[in-house]
PDB file of C-alpha atoms in Angstrom:
ATOM      1  CA  MET G   1      19.177  56.683  -9.988  1.00  0.00           C
ATOM      2  CA  PRO G   2      21.987  54.631  -8.319  1.00  0.00           C
ATOM      3  CA  PRO G   3      24.065  52.570 -10.774  1.00  0.00           C
ATOM      4  CA  PHE G   4      23.087  49.224  -9.219  1.00  0.00           C
ATOM      5  CA  ALA G   5      19.378  50.040  -9.579  1.00  0.00           C
ATOM      6  CA  GLU G   6      19.728  49.827 -13.363  1.00  0.00           C
ATOM      7  CA  ARG G   7      20.864  46.195 -13.021  1.00  0.00           C
ATOM      8  CA  ILE G   8      18.027  45.118 -10.748  1.00  0.00           C
ATOM      9  CA  ASP G   9      15.368  43.226 -12.636  1.00  0.00           C
ATOM     10  CA  PRO G  10      12.146  43.102 -10.584  1.00  0.00           C
ATOM     11  CA  ILE G  11      10.636  40.251 -12.596  1.00  0.00           C
ATOM     12  CA  LYS G  12      13.742  38.137 -12.019  1.00  0.00           C
ATOM     13  CA  LEU G  13      13.556  38.893  -8.291  1.00  0.00           C
ATOM     14  CA  VAL G  14       9.919  37.776  -8.254  1.00  0.00           C
ATOM     15  CA  LEU G  15      10.846  34.543 -10.072  1.00  0.00           C
ATOM     16  CA  VAL G  16      13.628  33.834  -7.561  1.00  0.00           C
ATOM     17  CA  GLY G  17      11.202  34.527  -4.697  1.00  0.00           C
ATOM     18  CA  ILE G  18       8.655  32.117  -6.186  1.00  0.00           C
ATOM     19  CA  LEU G  19      11.344  29.449  -6.615  1.00  0.00           C
ATOM     20  CA  ALA G  20      12.423  29.945  -2.995  1.00  0.00           C
ATOM     21  CA  ALA G  21       8.828  29.567  -1.792  1.00  0.00           C
ATOM     22  CA  LEU G  22       8.401  26.431  -3.908  1.00  0.00           C
ATOM     23  CA  ALA G  23      11.644  25.046  -2.437  1.00  0.00           C
ATOM     24  CA  LEU G  24      10.134  25.434   1.041  1.00  0.00           C
ATOM     25  CA  VAL G  25       7.013  23.596  -0.107  1.00  0.00           C
ATOM     26  CA  VAL G  26       9.163  20.797  -1.559  1.00  0.00           C
ATOM     27  CA  TRP G  27      11.143  20.653   1.700  1.00  0.00           C
ATOM     28  CA  SER G  28       7.914  20.300   3.686  1.00  0.00           C
ATOM     29  CA  ILE G  29       6.554  17.598   1.381  1.00  0.00           C
ATOM     30  CA  GLY G  30       9.856  15.708   1.495  1.00  0.00           C
ATOM     31  CA  ARG G  31       9.880  15.914   5.274  1.00  0.00           C
ATOM     32  CA  ASN G  32       6.307  14.654   5.594  1.00  0.00           C
ATOM     33  CA  GLN G  33       6.441  11.963   2.914  1.00  0.00           C
ATOM     34  CA  VAL G  34       9.975  10.587   3.339  1.00  0.00           C
ATOM     35  CA  VAL G  35      11.584  11.595   6.614  1.00  0.00           C
ATOM     36  CA  THR G  36       8.586  11.356   8.955  1.00  0.00           C
ATOM     37  CA  PRO G  37       7.917   7.668   8.172  1.00  0.00           C
ATOM     38  CA  LEU G  38      11.638   6.942   8.632  1.00  0.00           C
ATOM     39  CA  ASP G  39      11.620   8.776  11.981  1.00  0.00           C
ATOM     40  CA  ASP G  40       8.498   6.890  13.060  1.00  0.00           C
ATOM     41  CA  LEU G  41      10.045   3.557  12.150  1.00  0.00           C
ATOM     42  CA  VAL G  42      13.339   4.153  13.952  1.00  0.00           C
ATOM     43  CA  THR G  43      11.622   5.602  17.051  1.00  0.00           C
ATOM     44  CA  GLU G  44       9.186   2.687  17.264  1.00  0.00           C
ATOM     45  CA  ARG G  45      12.076   0.255  16.943  1.00  0.00           C
ATOM     46  CA  LEU G  46      14.084   2.072  19.620  1.00  0.00           C
ATOM     47  CA  CYS G  47      11.168   2.031  22.068  1.00  0.00           C
ATOM     48  CA  ARG G  48      10.385  -1.638  21.399  1.00  0.00           C
ATOM     49  CA  ASP G  49      14.027  -2.696  21.826  1.00  0.00           C
ATOM     50  CA  HIS G  50      14.406  -0.727  25.053  1.00  0.00           C
ATOM     51  CA  GLY G  51      11.158  -2.217  26.349  1.00  0.00           C
ATOM     52  CA  GLU G  52      12.592  -5.711  25.833  1.00  0.00           C
ATOM     53  CA  GLU G  53      15.725  -4.666  27.724  1.00  0.00           C
ATOM     54  CA  ILE G  54      13.746  -3.469  30.766  1.00  0.00           C
ATOM     55  CA  GLY G  55      11.138  -6.218  30.587  1.00  0.00           C
ATOM     56  CA  ARG G  56       8.178  -4.023  29.644  1.00  0.00           C
ATOM     57  CA  GLU G  57       5.970  -3.887  26.585  1.00  0.00           C
ATOM     58  CA  SER G  58       6.158  -0.724  24.498  1.00  0.00           C
ATOM     59  CA  VAL G  59       2.650   0.731  24.338  1.00  0.00           C
ATOM     60  CA  GLY G  60       3.358   3.988  22.533  1.00  0.00           C
ATOM     61  CA  TYR G  61       5.907   6.540  21.446  1.00  0.00           C
ATOM     62  CA  GLU G  62       6.244  10.091  20.237  1.00  0.00           C
ATOM     63  CA  ARG G  63       9.106  10.814  17.904  1.00  0.00           C
ATOM     64  CA  SER G  64      11.284  13.876  17.995  1.00  0.00           C
ATOM     65  CA  ASN G  65      10.089  16.462  15.524  1.00  0.00           C
ATOM     66  CA  ARG G  66      13.033  18.827  15.772  1.00  0.00           C
ATOM     67  CA  PHE G  67      15.000  20.017  12.787  1.00  0.00           C
ATOM     68  CA  GLY G  68      18.610  20.321  13.836  1.00  0.00           C
ATOM     69  CA  LEU G  69      21.832  18.399  13.973  1.00  0.00           C
ATOM     70  CA  PHE G  70      21.984  18.406  17.764  1.00  0.00           C
ATOM     71  CA  ASN G  71      19.450  17.711  20.530  1.00  0.00           C
ATOM     72  CA  ARG G  72      17.066  15.893  18.209  1.00  0.00           C
ATOM     73  CA  SER G  73      16.126  13.361  20.850  1.00  0.00           C
ATOM     74  CA  GLU G  74      13.082  15.092  22.254  1.00  0.00           C
ATOM     75  CA  GLY G  75      10.303  12.551  22.361  1.00  0.00           C
ATOM     76  CA  TYR G  76       9.260   9.700  24.579  1.00  0.00           C
ATOM     77  CA  CYS G  77       8.476   6.020  24.866  1.00  0.00           C
ATOM     78  CA  SER G  78       5.573   4.671  26.941  1.00  0.00           C
ATOM     79  CA  TYR G  79       5.729   1.241  28.540  1.00  0.00           C
ATOM     80  CA  GLY G  80       3.103  -0.903  30.173  1.00  0.00           C
ATOM     81  CA  GLU G  81       3.252  -2.569  33.567  1.00  0.00           C
ATOM     82  CA  GLY G  82       6.510  -4.112  34.704  1.00  0.00           C
ATOM     83  CA  PRO G  83       6.995  -7.855  35.299  1.00  0.00           C
ATOM     84  CA  ASP G  84       6.179  -7.497  39.009  1.00  0.00           C
ATOM     85  CA  GLY G  85       3.101  -5.303  38.467  1.00  0.00           C
ATOM     86  CA  GLU G  86       4.914  -1.942  38.600  1.00  0.00           C
ATOM     87  CA  ALA G  87       2.996   1.035  37.224  1.00  0.00           C
ATOM     88  CA  PRO G  88       3.344   1.972  33.542  1.00  0.00           C
ATOM     89  CA  ILE G  89       6.131   4.456  32.821  1.00  0.00           C
ATOM     90  CA  THR G  90       7.081   7.016  30.218  1.00  0.00           C
ATOM     91  CA  LEU G  91      10.735   7.633  29.408  1.00  0.00           C
ATOM     92  CA  THR G  92      12.270  10.308  27.240  1.00  0.00           C
ATOM     93  CA  ILE G  93      14.200   9.149  24.200  1.00  0.00           C
ATOM     94  CA  GLU G  94      17.422  10.260  25.942  1.00  0.00           C
ATOM     95  CA  ASP G  95      16.591   8.029  28.933  1.00  0.00           C
ATOM     96  CA  THR G  96      16.422   5.014  26.620  1.00  0.00           C
ATOM     97  CA  ALA G  97      20.053   5.568  25.507  1.00  0.00           C
ATOM     98  CA  PRO G  98      19.222   5.756  21.794  1.00  0.00           C
ATOM     99  CA  GLY G  99      22.649   4.879  20.466  1.00  0.00           C
ATOM    100  CA  PRO G 100      24.380   5.623  17.176  1.00  0.00           C
ATOM    101  CA  LEU G 101      21.743   4.012  14.902  1.00  0.00           C
ATOM    102  CA  TYR G 102      19.021   6.358  16.135  1.00  0.00           C
ATOM    103  CA  ARG G 103      21.224   9.447  15.974  1.00  0.00           C
ATOM    104  CA  GLY G 104      22.599   8.421  12.589  1.00  0.00           C
ATOM    105  CA  THR G 105      19.104   7.980  11.212  1.00  0.00           C
ATOM    106  CA  LYS G 106      18.170  11.447  12.409  1.00  0.00           C
ATOM    107  CA  ILE G 107      21.193  12.938  10.632  1.00  0.00           C
ATOM    108  CA  VAL G 108      20.384  10.956   7.478  1.00  0.00           C
ATOM    109  CA  GLY G 109      16.873  12.428   7.643  1.00  0.00           C
ATOM    110  CA  ILE G 110      18.312  15.939   7.542  1.00  0.00           C
ATOM    111  CA  ILE G 111      20.545  15.008   4.610  1.00  0.00           C
ATOM    112  CA  ILE G 112      17.569  13.515   2.740  1.00  0.00           C
ATOM    113  CA  GLN G 113      15.511  16.688   3.235  1.00  0.00           C
ATOM    114  CA  LEU G 114      18.287  18.937   2.012  1.00  0.00           C
ATOM    115  CA  GLY G 115      18.994  16.580  -0.896  1.00  0.00           C
ATOM    116  CA  ILE G 116      15.371  16.667  -2.043  1.00  0.00           C
ATOM    117  CA  VAL G 117      15.370  20.476  -2.029  1.00  0.00           C
ATOM    118  CA  SER G 118      18.727  20.565  -3.796  1.00  0.00           C
ATOM    119  CA  ILE G 119      17.479  18.266  -6.558  1.00  0.00           C
ATOM    120  CA  PHE G 120      14.358  20.392  -6.967  1.00  0.00           C
ATOM    121  CA  LEU G 121      16.414  23.567  -7.276  1.00  0.00           C
ATOM    122  CA  ARG G 122      18.883  21.989  -9.720  1.00  0.00           C
ATOM    123  CA  LEU G 123      16.000  20.873 -11.941  1.00  0.00           C
ATOM    124  CA  THR G 124      14.031  24.132 -11.890  1.00  0.00           C
ATOM    125  CA  VAL G 125      16.248  27.199 -11.443  1.00  0.00           C
ATOM    126  CA  ASP G 126      18.257  27.012 -14.665  1.00  0.00           C
ATOM    127  CA  PRO G 127      15.308  26.218 -16.972  1.00  0.00           C
ATOM    128  CA  VAL G 128      13.109  28.921 -15.417  1.00  0.00           C
ATOM    129  CA  LEU G 129      15.786  31.619 -15.571  1.00  0.00           C
ATOM    130  CA  GLU G 130      16.892  30.623 -19.070  1.00  0.00           C
ATOM    131  CA  SER G 131      13.285  30.746 -20.269  1.00  0.00           C
ATOM    132  CA  TYR G 132      12.895  34.171 -18.684  1.00  0.00           C
ATOM    133  CA  HIS G 133      16.053  35.477 -20.371  1.00  0.00           C
ATOM    134  CA  TYR G 134      14.922  34.059 -23.725  1.00  0.00           C
ATOM    135  CA  LEU G 135      11.472  35.659 -23.417  1.00  0.00           C
ATOM    136  CA  ARG G 136      12.951  38.932 -22.256  1.00  0.00           C
ATOM    137  CA  GLU G 137      15.346  39.119 -25.197  1.00  0.00           C
ATOM    138  CA  ARG G 138      12.691  38.060 -27.670  1.00  0.00           C
ATOM    139  CA  PHE G 139       9.977  40.488 -26.545  1.00  0.00           C
ATOM    140  CA  ALA G 140      12.045  43.379 -25.159  1.00  0.00           C
TER     141      ALA G 140
END
């Protein structure tokens, strides 16, 4: 048997795998419960403000749902008829010149998601592994 195989603890590996899976669940919940409403709010505001600039009423929007630091501006704003009866239009978020507030909010969303997962891991990993080591020493 290789020397490193003696140090591998399969139960500990399973516990770490479970904690990693739970971290992904926490990340998803944090994204859906905290970041998505923030993204919706900032995208709606962006579309409404741009509609006032071009003289059209904002009638809908679709926020960017990308997870990344760059190119997060996929999405669109829909506007009703123009002041002279022009047809309704749909513009991409990039076409509306989102500005630093929009981009900053997107970056803050990423930081919030990672922070939520980090807090979860800080609160669970040590107690779970310490409990495992205690039980292993006690019953081994």
